[in-house]
Amino acid sequence: MDLSVSIGSLRLANPLIAASGCFGYGVEYAGAVDLAALGAVAVKGLFLAAREGHPPPRIVETPSGMLNAIGLQGIGVHRFVAERLPELRRHGAVVIVNICGTTIDEYVELARILSDAEGVAALELNISCPNIKEGGITFGCSLTGTHAVVSAVRKVTRLPVIPKLTPNVTDVASFARAAEEAGADAVSLVNTFLAMAIDVETRRPRLSNIVGGLSGPAIRPIAVRMVYECRQAVRLPIIGMGGIANTTDVLEFLIAGATAVQIGTANFVDPLLWSGVLEGLRAYMERHRIGAIGELTGSLDTSRREHAWISS
Amino acid sequence: MLADVDATVLENRRLSEHYSVLVLDAPPIAAVTQPGQFVMLKPAQGSDPLLRRPFSVFEILRGPAGEPAAISILNKRAGVGTALLYDVEPGTTIRCLGPLGKPFEAVRPPAEAWMVAGGVGLAPFVTLATRLEELGTPATLFYGARTASELYYVELFEALGVRTVLSTEDGTRGVRGRVTAPLRDTLSATPDTTDIRLYACGPTPMMRAVARLAADHRRPCDVSLEQVMGCGLGGCYSCVVLTTLPGGTPHFVRSCIEGPVFDARHLVWEALEG
């Protein structure tokens, strides 16, 4: 039974990736989870410099989901390379580094630094964080911006380049296409949905940043639809995410068109879920006589539409 | 070692309309919990409410052979999750992840330990008092609540050899007023030569007042903070508190892994009180 998948030149032992922003720098989980058993670990978004992020409250629970506005608190790329990366290597983790800049030059600089560092498997370009004004999302919400960041990074690295797309646009597929034309190796989607919650007694926003990103099971059907749309639009591998909490959810994304998936919010609730989800995938493959998990990618059967009882 | 246990509710002692003590069958957690550590509980199956909630381990309960068998948590009904846990019946299964966080460092004799608890802030002190008793450290509990009927488990502390100083806001038991009043008086009446460490847990204004008293009297003071937490493991960066070291700039640290116990002098209290 073959659970491995390919993201550009990167071969993953299985399709499960810990989602950026939901798994710290990975090392926090080393005592609880066998990092080497994951397909990969996407570490928390890194800028060149350290950042403090937003003041609390940074999260609020919503129906079957949560909003966050952390503000990309982080230690900066240099400390990451010096302190966290060696530890991740020791644990045998396949490391995808999520990078974030306020200018194209910053993305390029980050890509250069990380390409020279030992133990980085791929770069995920954060052009989709909804919680900071000054970076990322400005590129992610413009087709030319997306194209420009991806092609600039593409020129300076041999690592797989994976822009992470925002769902807060009219047509995500066109952004996947822009990324493909610019030389991306894959796209990952979706980042969180810009959202808001209000305490009606105090009439204050529940997040210090006023708005935040919605994640969790609440967004899953929308994310599945967006992965499906991107699958129709590009040939690139897609890394799907959005509210995945169990084996069934993973399968839904794969069938919609994802090659691999990221699990984020569910990891907060159930940090030891990984081995169970993998086992579930194996059981499913056995039950459906599937030899290689790649066979599932984009295997959605829409044939019944042609035999619809009532046609429109 | 961290464990995620499907813990059966053995008992739900409803102490009042607001407070209950939930006893959970969780031997692997009971076996390794250190004083002041916490667990993350999932109040209900399914995705609504989605997240777990942090609770201090209140008691570590032992089986017939003295082996650690269960833990309890002190729950105060305040929101959706705590209301679900207040209502839960014995036999229900609750996911319980732990133990988590940095524990209290219990001082050794001849030093004395003074615990200061307000309301549900009593929660982390049974495990600390137990450790202090093992070490032979003289211990005092300053414990305040709104009214006499909300002062719980005083006898438990007394059985552990803890001297108790009680206060209620309505004067129905102990000193009338806030717990910081008897603390202030006792600190003032104690010679500087007595080595004392303070431990505080309760509402933020109370902990801040205790921290001020400790600073005024040059006593070390550890506080156990309660922050909104997403994961409890350092993954989400939601439970941060602003800390500062002498000569340093304020910096957000994760209270789940750097805390929940902090040296009171390192906290930027203005930021905590919002």
XYZ file of C-alpha atoms in Angstrom:
586
model
C 0.000 0.000 0.000
C 1.585 3.243 -1.142
C 0.712 6.318 0.901
C 3.443 8.498 -0.552
C 2.742 11.586 -2.626
C 4.823 13.999 -4.691
C 4.771 17.772 -4.417
C 7.050 18.855 -7.237
C 10.434 17.296 -6.530
C 9.430 16.632 -2.949
C 8.368 13.120 -2.038
C 6.297 12.807 1.144
C 5.853 9.486 2.935
C 2.174 10.263 3.373
C -0.197 13.107 2.508
C -0.658 14.499 6.030
C 1.003 17.827 6.770
C 0.765 19.840 9.974
C -0.625 23.230 8.940
C 1.356 26.395 9.357
C 0.245 28.514 12.289
C -1.291 25.544 14.059
C 1.785 23.576 15.035
C 4.199 26.180 16.397
C 7.653 25.461 15.012
C 6.964 21.740 15.239
C 9.425 21.238 18.068
C 6.692 22.032 20.605
C 5.023 18.772 19.571
C 8.111 16.570 19.461
C 7.339 15.099 22.876
C 3.809 14.116 21.881
C 3.934 13.337 18.168
C 6.479 11.433 16.078
C 7.361 14.256 13.702
C 9.100 11.864 11.328
C 5.829 9.970 10.864
C 4.089 13.021 9.391
C 4.197 13.704 5.670
C 5.638 17.088 6.560
C 5.511 19.882 9.090
C 4.646 23.393 7.870
C 6.085 25.692 10.502
C 4.610 28.940 11.717
C 4.948 31.844 9.269
C 8.310 33.554 9.444
C 9.346 37.075 8.620
C 12.974 38.143 8.351
C 12.728 39.806 11.764
C 11.069 38.727 14.990
C 7.537 40.017 15.572
C 5.381 40.364 18.675
C 1.972 39.944 17.029
C -1.341 41.282 18.283
C -2.356 41.688 21.910
C -4.862 39.173 23.325
C -7.628 38.239 22.903
C -6.235 36.486 19.864
C -8.809 33.745 19.422
C -12.527 33.300 19.875
C -14.608 30.195 19.439
C -17.466 30.277 16.919
C -19.968 27.595 15.846
C -17.834 24.596 14.793
C -14.897 26.888 14.300
C -12.718 29.615 15.679
C -11.432 33.019 14.721
C -7.824 33.917 15.189
C -5.823 37.077 14.889
C -2.410 36.150 16.217
C -0.614 38.653 14.030
C 2.240 36.348 13.042
C 4.158 36.516 16.282
C 7.458 34.844 15.550
C 11.155 34.540 16.199
C 12.329 35.615 12.741
C 14.109 33.515 10.167
C 17.619 33.755 11.614
C 16.720 32.377 15.025
C 14.585 29.749 13.314
C 17.502 28.530 11.236
C 19.913 28.627 14.167
C 17.719 27.158 16.890
C 14.657 25.342 15.594
C 15.759 23.843 12.305
C 18.554 21.681 13.799
C 16.080 20.307 16.326
C 13.536 19.545 13.592
C 16.246 17.749 11.639
C 17.158 15.723 14.690
C 13.547 14.595 14.925
C 13.568 13.594 11.256
C 10.834 16.052 10.271
C 10.244 17.019 6.641
C 10.110 20.781 7.054
C 8.064 23.156 4.937
C 8.887 26.715 5.921
C 6.082 29.232 5.611
C 7.495 32.666 4.770
C 5.932 36.090 4.868
C 7.174 39.472 3.727
C 6.002 43.006 3.286
C 7.869 43.408 -0.009
C 8.928 41.072 -2.800
C 12.541 41.650 -1.788
C 11.789 40.270 1.661
C 10.322 37.080 0.216
C 13.384 36.750 -2.003
C 15.737 37.309 0.935
C 13.865 34.737 3.036
C 13.976 32.238 0.174
C 17.732 32.745 -0.234
C 18.435 32.276 3.471
C 16.301 29.147 3.691
C 17.688 27.657 0.476
C 21.133 27.774 2.057
C 19.946 26.223 5.297
C 20.179 22.499 5.798
C 16.912 20.694 6.393
C 14.353 22.768 4.513
C 12.210 20.658 2.182
C 10.019 23.341 0.618
C 8.876 26.941 0.902
C 5.267 27.858 1.449
C 4.656 31.487 0.512
C 2.250 33.108 2.907
C 0.433 35.567 0.688
C -2.839 35.052 2.463
C -2.709 35.900 6.169
C -5.803 38.037 6.781
C -4.570 39.418 10.088
C -1.771 41.762 9.204
C -2.143 44.897 7.172
C 1.326 45.369 5.844
C 2.205 42.181 4.026
C 1.376 38.996 2.302
C -2.289 39.393 1.677
C -1.712 42.413 -0.595
C 0.070 40.046 -2.970
C -2.410 37.261 -2.410
C -5.410 39.384 -3.361
C -3.952 40.538 -6.684
C -3.240 38.281 -9.652
C -0.241 40.353 -10.706
C 1.001 40.457 -7.107
C 0.728 36.675 -6.780
C 2.525 36.207 -10.081
C 5.249 38.666 -9.103
C 6.036 37.092 -5.700
C 6.035 33.542 -7.012
C 8.244 34.284 -10.002
C 10.695 36.333 -7.932
C 11.087 33.517 -5.391
C 11.196 30.924 -8.176
C 14.298 32.613 -9.597
C 16.335 32.319 -6.391
C 15.539 28.834 -5.123
C 15.542 25.217 -6.221
C 13.269 24.279 -3.340
C 9.645 23.529 -4.191
C 7.688 26.792 -4.063
C 4.149 26.556 -2.717
C 2.098 29.746 -2.517
C -0.657 29.501 0.093
C -3.812 31.029 -1.330
C -6.479 33.069 0.367
C -10.157 32.206 -0.025
C -11.028 35.890 0.359
C -11.162 36.493 -3.391
C -13.897 36.074 -5.978
C -12.202 33.332 -7.965
C -9.488 31.301 -6.214
C -8.827 29.238 -9.350
C -7.516 32.271 -11.222
C -4.941 32.729 -8.436
C -3.899 29.101 -8.723
C -3.457 29.703 -12.452
C -1.351 32.830 -11.818
C 0.825 30.799 -9.437
C 1.213 28.021 -11.991
C 2.213 30.454 -14.745
C 4.768 32.031 -12.397
C 6.493 28.677 -11.839
C 5.029 27.425 -8.569
C 5.471 23.705 -7.819
C 2.160 23.444 -6.010
C -0.459 25.595 -4.356
C -1.876 25.217 -0.871
C -5.388 26.350 -0.014
C -7.275 27.625 1.808
C -5.999 30.050 4.378
C -8.654 31.365 6.784
C -11.778 33.310 5.901
C -11.818 36.909 7.051
C -14.477 37.066 9.735
C -15.652 38.833 12.865
C -17.400 38.243 16.181
C -18.894 40.817 18.541
C -19.718 40.760 22.244
C -23.173 42.328 22.172
C -23.179 43.141 25.896
C -20.102 45.324 25.675
C -20.452 46.025 21.911
C -16.777 45.293 21.613
C -15.142 43.062 19.011
C -14.147 39.726 20.518
C -10.662 39.981 18.989
C -8.222 42.767 19.734
C -7.574 43.029 16.004
C -11.370 43.452 15.453
C -11.340 40.988 12.539
C -9.689 37.592 12.252
C -9.514 34.406 10.242
C -12.178 31.700 10.516
C -10.995 28.100 10.559
C -12.299 24.717 11.666
C -15.052 22.373 10.462
C -17.330 25.347 9.712
C -15.304 26.233 6.609
C -14.689 22.736 5.286
C -17.368 22.549 2.570
C -16.247 25.886 1.138
C -12.621 24.794 1.154
C -13.495 21.511 -0.569
C -15.329 23.436 -3.287
C -12.336 25.727 -3.787
C -9.926 22.794 -4.080
C -12.288 21.254 -6.619
C -12.351 24.498 -8.641
C -8.574 24.783 -8.599
C -8.244 21.164 -9.704
C -10.200 22.061 -12.856
C -7.986 25.094 -13.484
C -4.404 23.885 -12.951
C -2.236 20.821 -13.319
C -0.171 21.659 -10.253
C -0.400 19.502 -7.154
C -2.805 21.026 -4.656
C -2.344 20.867 -0.904
C -5.845 21.125 0.493
C -6.892 22.343 3.894
C -9.783 23.833 5.778
C -11.440 22.160 8.765
C -9.993 18.683 8.300
C -10.446 16.698 11.514
C -10.510 13.015 10.534
C -9.906 10.439 7.808
C -13.175 11.134 6.009
C -12.327 14.808 5.761
C -8.894 14.001 4.316
C -10.482 11.727 1.717
C -12.960 14.416 0.742
C -10.132 16.810 -0.080
C -8.148 14.169 -1.967
C -11.144 13.184 -4.071
C -11.897 16.861 -4.751
C -8.408 17.205 -6.197
C -5.814 17.563 -3.459
C -2.546 15.602 -3.593
C -1.822 16.225 0.084
C -3.612 17.935 2.934
C -2.817 20.082 5.928
C -4.451 19.672 9.305
C -4.572 22.798 11.432
C -7.319 23.682 13.876
C -8.124 20.019 14.598
C -4.589 19.675 15.910
C -5.486 22.104 18.720
C -8.373 19.892 19.770
C -6.776 16.547 19.111
C -2.980 16.851 18.946
C -2.457 13.093 18.796
C -4.804 12.548 15.839
C -2.142 11.822 13.215
C -1.625 8.088 13.578
C -5.367 7.436 13.735
C -6.015 9.395 10.554
C -3.242 7.508 8.761
C -4.637 4.205 9.939
C -8.037 5.281 8.665
C -6.566 6.045 5.252
C -4.982 2.599 5.115
C -8.262 0.936 6.069
C -10.109 2.903 3.389
C -7.560 1.980 0.718
C -7.830 -1.659 1.660
C -11.619 -1.566 1.628
C -11.660 0.131 -1.798
C -8.705 -1.847 -3.175
C -6.610 1.219 -3.805
C -2.904 0.507 -4.162
C -1.559 4.047 -4.203
C -3.177 6.989 -2.503
C -2.425 9.169 -5.516
C -5.195 7.314 -7.353
C -7.706 9.160 -5.212
C -6.570 12.641 -6.176
C -9.253 14.315 -8.263
C -11.168 11.042 -8.562
C -14.527 12.729 -8.017
C -17.228 10.909 -9.927
C -19.579 13.427 -11.516
C -20.950 11.012 -14.134
C -24.405 10.884 -12.575
C -24.971 14.420 -13.788
C -25.228 13.102 -17.344
C -28.010 10.757 -16.344
C -29.906 13.233 -14.237
C -33.595 12.498 -13.950
C -34.424 16.072 -14.535
C -32.166 18.192 -16.676
C -32.139 21.912 -16.333
C 4.657 11.942 29.728
C 1.721 13.598 28.014
C -1.409 11.474 27.701
C -4.752 11.982 25.998
C -7.255 9.934 27.946
C -10.906 9.176 27.250
C -11.674 9.725 30.898
C -14.859 8.438 32.456
C -16.552 10.868 34.810
C -16.548 9.035 38.141
C -18.321 11.722 40.067
C -19.583 15.276 39.634
C -19.822 16.878 43.074
C -22.017 19.935 42.708
C -20.867 22.258 45.429
C -23.295 25.060 44.606
C -25.200 26.481 41.645
C -21.902 27.609 40.180
C -19.175 25.278 41.382
C -18.615 21.596 40.865
C -15.771 19.144 41.266
C -15.481 16.721 38.413
C -13.649 13.464 39.116
C -12.059 11.871 36.054
C -10.698 8.366 35.662
C -7.257 9.194 34.263
C -4.501 7.070 35.860
C -1.714 7.969 33.384
C -2.285 11.664 34.063
C -2.765 11.241 37.817
C 0.540 9.358 37.979
C 2.713 12.173 36.636
C 0.962 15.461 37.424
C 3.138 17.983 39.266
C 1.744 20.725 41.523
C 0.053 23.488 39.537
C -0.091 21.670 36.216
C -3.236 21.654 34.102
C -5.247 19.497 31.711
C -7.199 20.371 28.562
C -10.763 19.029 28.668
C -13.181 18.678 25.768
C -16.549 19.671 27.259
C -18.591 17.764 24.676
C -18.199 15.411 21.734
C -18.337 16.909 18.257
C -17.335 20.298 16.967
C -19.549 22.692 18.896
C -18.061 23.861 21.146
C -14.906 23.090 19.227
C -11.982 23.701 21.544
C -10.803 22.176 24.775
C -10.599 24.208 27.975
C -7.698 24.380 30.412
C -8.277 23.381 34.054
C -5.821 23.100 36.915
C -5.594 19.609 38.310
C -7.398 20.036 41.641
C -6.877 16.714 43.425
C -4.929 13.573 42.606
C -7.043 10.702 43.908
C -5.628 7.329 44.801
C -6.909 3.804 44.419
C -7.111 1.065 47.079
C -3.394 0.285 46.842
C -2.473 3.963 47.030
C -1.802 4.172 43.310
C -2.709 7.434 41.512
C -6.032 6.628 39.851
C -8.001 9.758 39.100
C -7.842 13.505 38.993
C -10.437 16.080 39.803
C -10.938 19.592 38.528
C -12.653 22.507 40.245
C -15.115 23.931 37.740
C -16.913 27.251 37.942
C -19.763 27.801 35.567
C -18.865 30.837 33.473
C -19.497 30.043 29.807
C -20.625 27.369 27.379
C -17.864 24.863 28.133
C -17.939 25.164 31.919
C -21.750 24.925 31.891
C -21.567 21.657 29.936
C -19.027 20.306 32.406
C -21.151 21.408 35.347
C -24.074 19.405 33.941
C -22.134 16.292 32.962
C -23.262 13.030 34.593
C -21.117 10.171 35.921
C -20.363 7.591 33.253
C -19.851 10.196 30.539
C -16.529 10.139 28.721
C -14.480 13.317 28.523
C -11.266 13.725 26.591
C -8.539 14.805 28.936
C -5.070 15.843 27.739
C -2.266 16.387 30.173
C -0.487 17.082 32.340
C 0.571 20.397 30.828
C 2.452 23.517 31.811
C 5.288 24.389 34.125
C 4.572 23.361 37.717
C 4.944 25.362 40.899
C 8.345 25.105 42.513
C 7.597 24.170 46.103
C 9.981 25.787 48.595
C 11.694 23.661 51.207
C 11.940 24.317 54.925
C 12.995 26.435 56.706
C 11.295 28.615 54.062
C 7.533 29.005 54.378
C 4.961 28.811 51.618
C 2.019 31.186 51.666
C -0.706 30.365 49.191
C -3.234 33.063 48.298
C -6.436 31.922 46.599
C -9.475 33.825 45.416
C -12.617 31.868 44.453
C -11.950 29.228 41.811
C -8.270 30.196 42.146
C -8.143 27.571 44.881
C -7.774 24.975 42.126
C -3.970 24.588 41.845
C -3.276 24.616 45.592
C -4.278 21.131 46.721
C -1.458 19.609 44.663
C 0.959 22.256 45.939
C -0.123 21.780 49.578
C 0.368 18.029 49.194
C 3.917 18.556 47.944
C 4.647 21.058 50.719
C 3.489 18.539 53.291
C 5.829 15.918 51.792
C 8.710 18.402 52.025
C 7.770 19.439 55.551
C 7.452 23.057 54.466
C 5.301 25.193 56.775
C 2.317 26.297 54.698
C -0.414 28.888 55.034
C -3.476 29.345 52.815
C -5.066 32.781 52.550
C -8.383 31.995 50.953
C -11.082 34.465 50.030
C -14.547 34.105 48.530
C -17.703 36.134 48.255
C -19.512 34.299 51.018
C -19.011 31.484 53.545
C -20.805 28.859 51.464
C -18.276 29.400 48.638
C -15.247 28.579 50.776
C -14.629 24.983 49.779
C -12.341 22.214 50.985
C -10.895 24.172 53.887
C -10.742 20.941 55.942
C -8.762 19.247 53.178
C -6.041 21.880 53.504
C -6.134 21.694 57.284
C -5.714 17.927 57.069
C -2.565 18.579 55.009
C -1.211 20.654 57.888
C -1.918 23.980 56.231
C -2.714 26.955 58.433
C -5.769 28.660 56.914
C -6.663 32.349 56.980
C -10.123 32.873 55.545
C -11.947 35.916 54.301
C -15.363 36.607 52.775
C -16.580 39.747 51.094
C -19.824 39.642 53.094
C -18.155 38.762 56.384
C -20.046 35.476 56.830
C -16.807 33.637 57.615
C -13.304 34.756 58.489
C -12.144 38.319 57.931
C -14.669 40.589 56.201
C -13.368 41.956 52.889
C -10.764 40.927 50.380
C -8.179 38.238 51.004
C -5.395 40.760 50.508
C -6.273 42.522 53.790
C -5.282 39.639 56.108
C -2.332 38.920 53.815
C -1.097 42.501 54.217
C -1.454 42.369 57.983
C 0.299 39.035 58.289
C 3.139 40.111 56.022
C 3.626 43.266 58.080
C 3.667 41.273 61.308
C 6.247 38.770 60.057
C 9.962 39.468 60.627
C 12.150 39.891 57.522
C 14.289 37.012 58.731
C 11.482 34.573 57.947
C 11.952 33.250 54.442
C 8.568 33.299 52.681
C 7.483 32.544 49.153
C 4.020 33.600 48.005
C 1.897 31.654 45.529
C -1.242 33.301 44.162
C -4.149 32.283 41.975
C -7.458 34.042 41.484
C -8.983 37.011 39.689
C -6.360 39.161 37.951
C -6.907 42.230 40.187
C -6.393 40.027 43.248
C -3.197 38.508 41.867
C -1.936 41.949 40.956
C -2.631 43.193 44.491
C -0.785 40.175 45.909
C 2.120 40.838 43.544
C 2.293 44.450 44.794
C 2.275 43.356 48.429
C 4.975 40.820 47.680
C 7.097 43.464 45.988
C 6.560 45.923 48.880
C 7.710 43.294 51.343
C 10.450 41.962 49.072
C 8.989 38.491 48.971
C 9.181 36.263 45.898
C 5.758 35.604 44.419
C 4.604 33.097 41.822
C 1.201 33.495 40.210
C -0.797 30.928 38.258
C -2.558 32.619 35.350
C -5.724 31.582 33.597
C -5.722 32.612 29.925
C -7.930 31.701 26.995
C -6.094 28.790 25.379
C -6.461 27.156 22.006
C -4.262 24.107 22.328
C -2.269 24.014 25.573
C 0.846 22.791 23.788
C 2.397 25.920 22.320
C 0.975 25.467 18.842
C -1.450 28.340 18.477
C 0.070 31.349 20.242
C -3.302 32.481 21.569
C -2.659 32.356 25.336
C 0.189 34.843 25.373
C 0.934 37.171 28.261
C 3.209 40.180 28.179
C 6.337 39.641 30.217
C 9.411 41.712 30.813
C 12.789 40.939 32.285
C 14.848 43.601 34.081
C 16.289 45.885 31.407
C 14.430 44.052 28.657
C 11.587 45.019 26.370
C 8.121 43.532 26.931
C 7.591 40.299 25.077
C 4.581 38.016 24.544
C 5.147 34.494 25.845
C 2.825 31.503 25.694
C 1.281 30.865 29.100
C 0.623 27.203 28.234
C 4.283 26.240 27.964
C 6.132 29.126 29.659
C 3.463 29.162 32.389
C 0.822 28.985 33.726
C 3.059 29.779 36.715
C 5.005 33.021 36.366
C 7.255 35.061 38.605
C 4.954 38.007 39.407
C 7.770 40.487 38.808
C 8.088 39.415 35.172
C 4.491 40.172 34.218
C 3.270 43.410 32.662
C 0.137 43.621 34.813
C -1.406 46.568 32.967
C -1.577 44.399 29.839
C -3.173 41.497 31.733
C -5.941 43.646 33.126
C -6.689 44.995 29.642
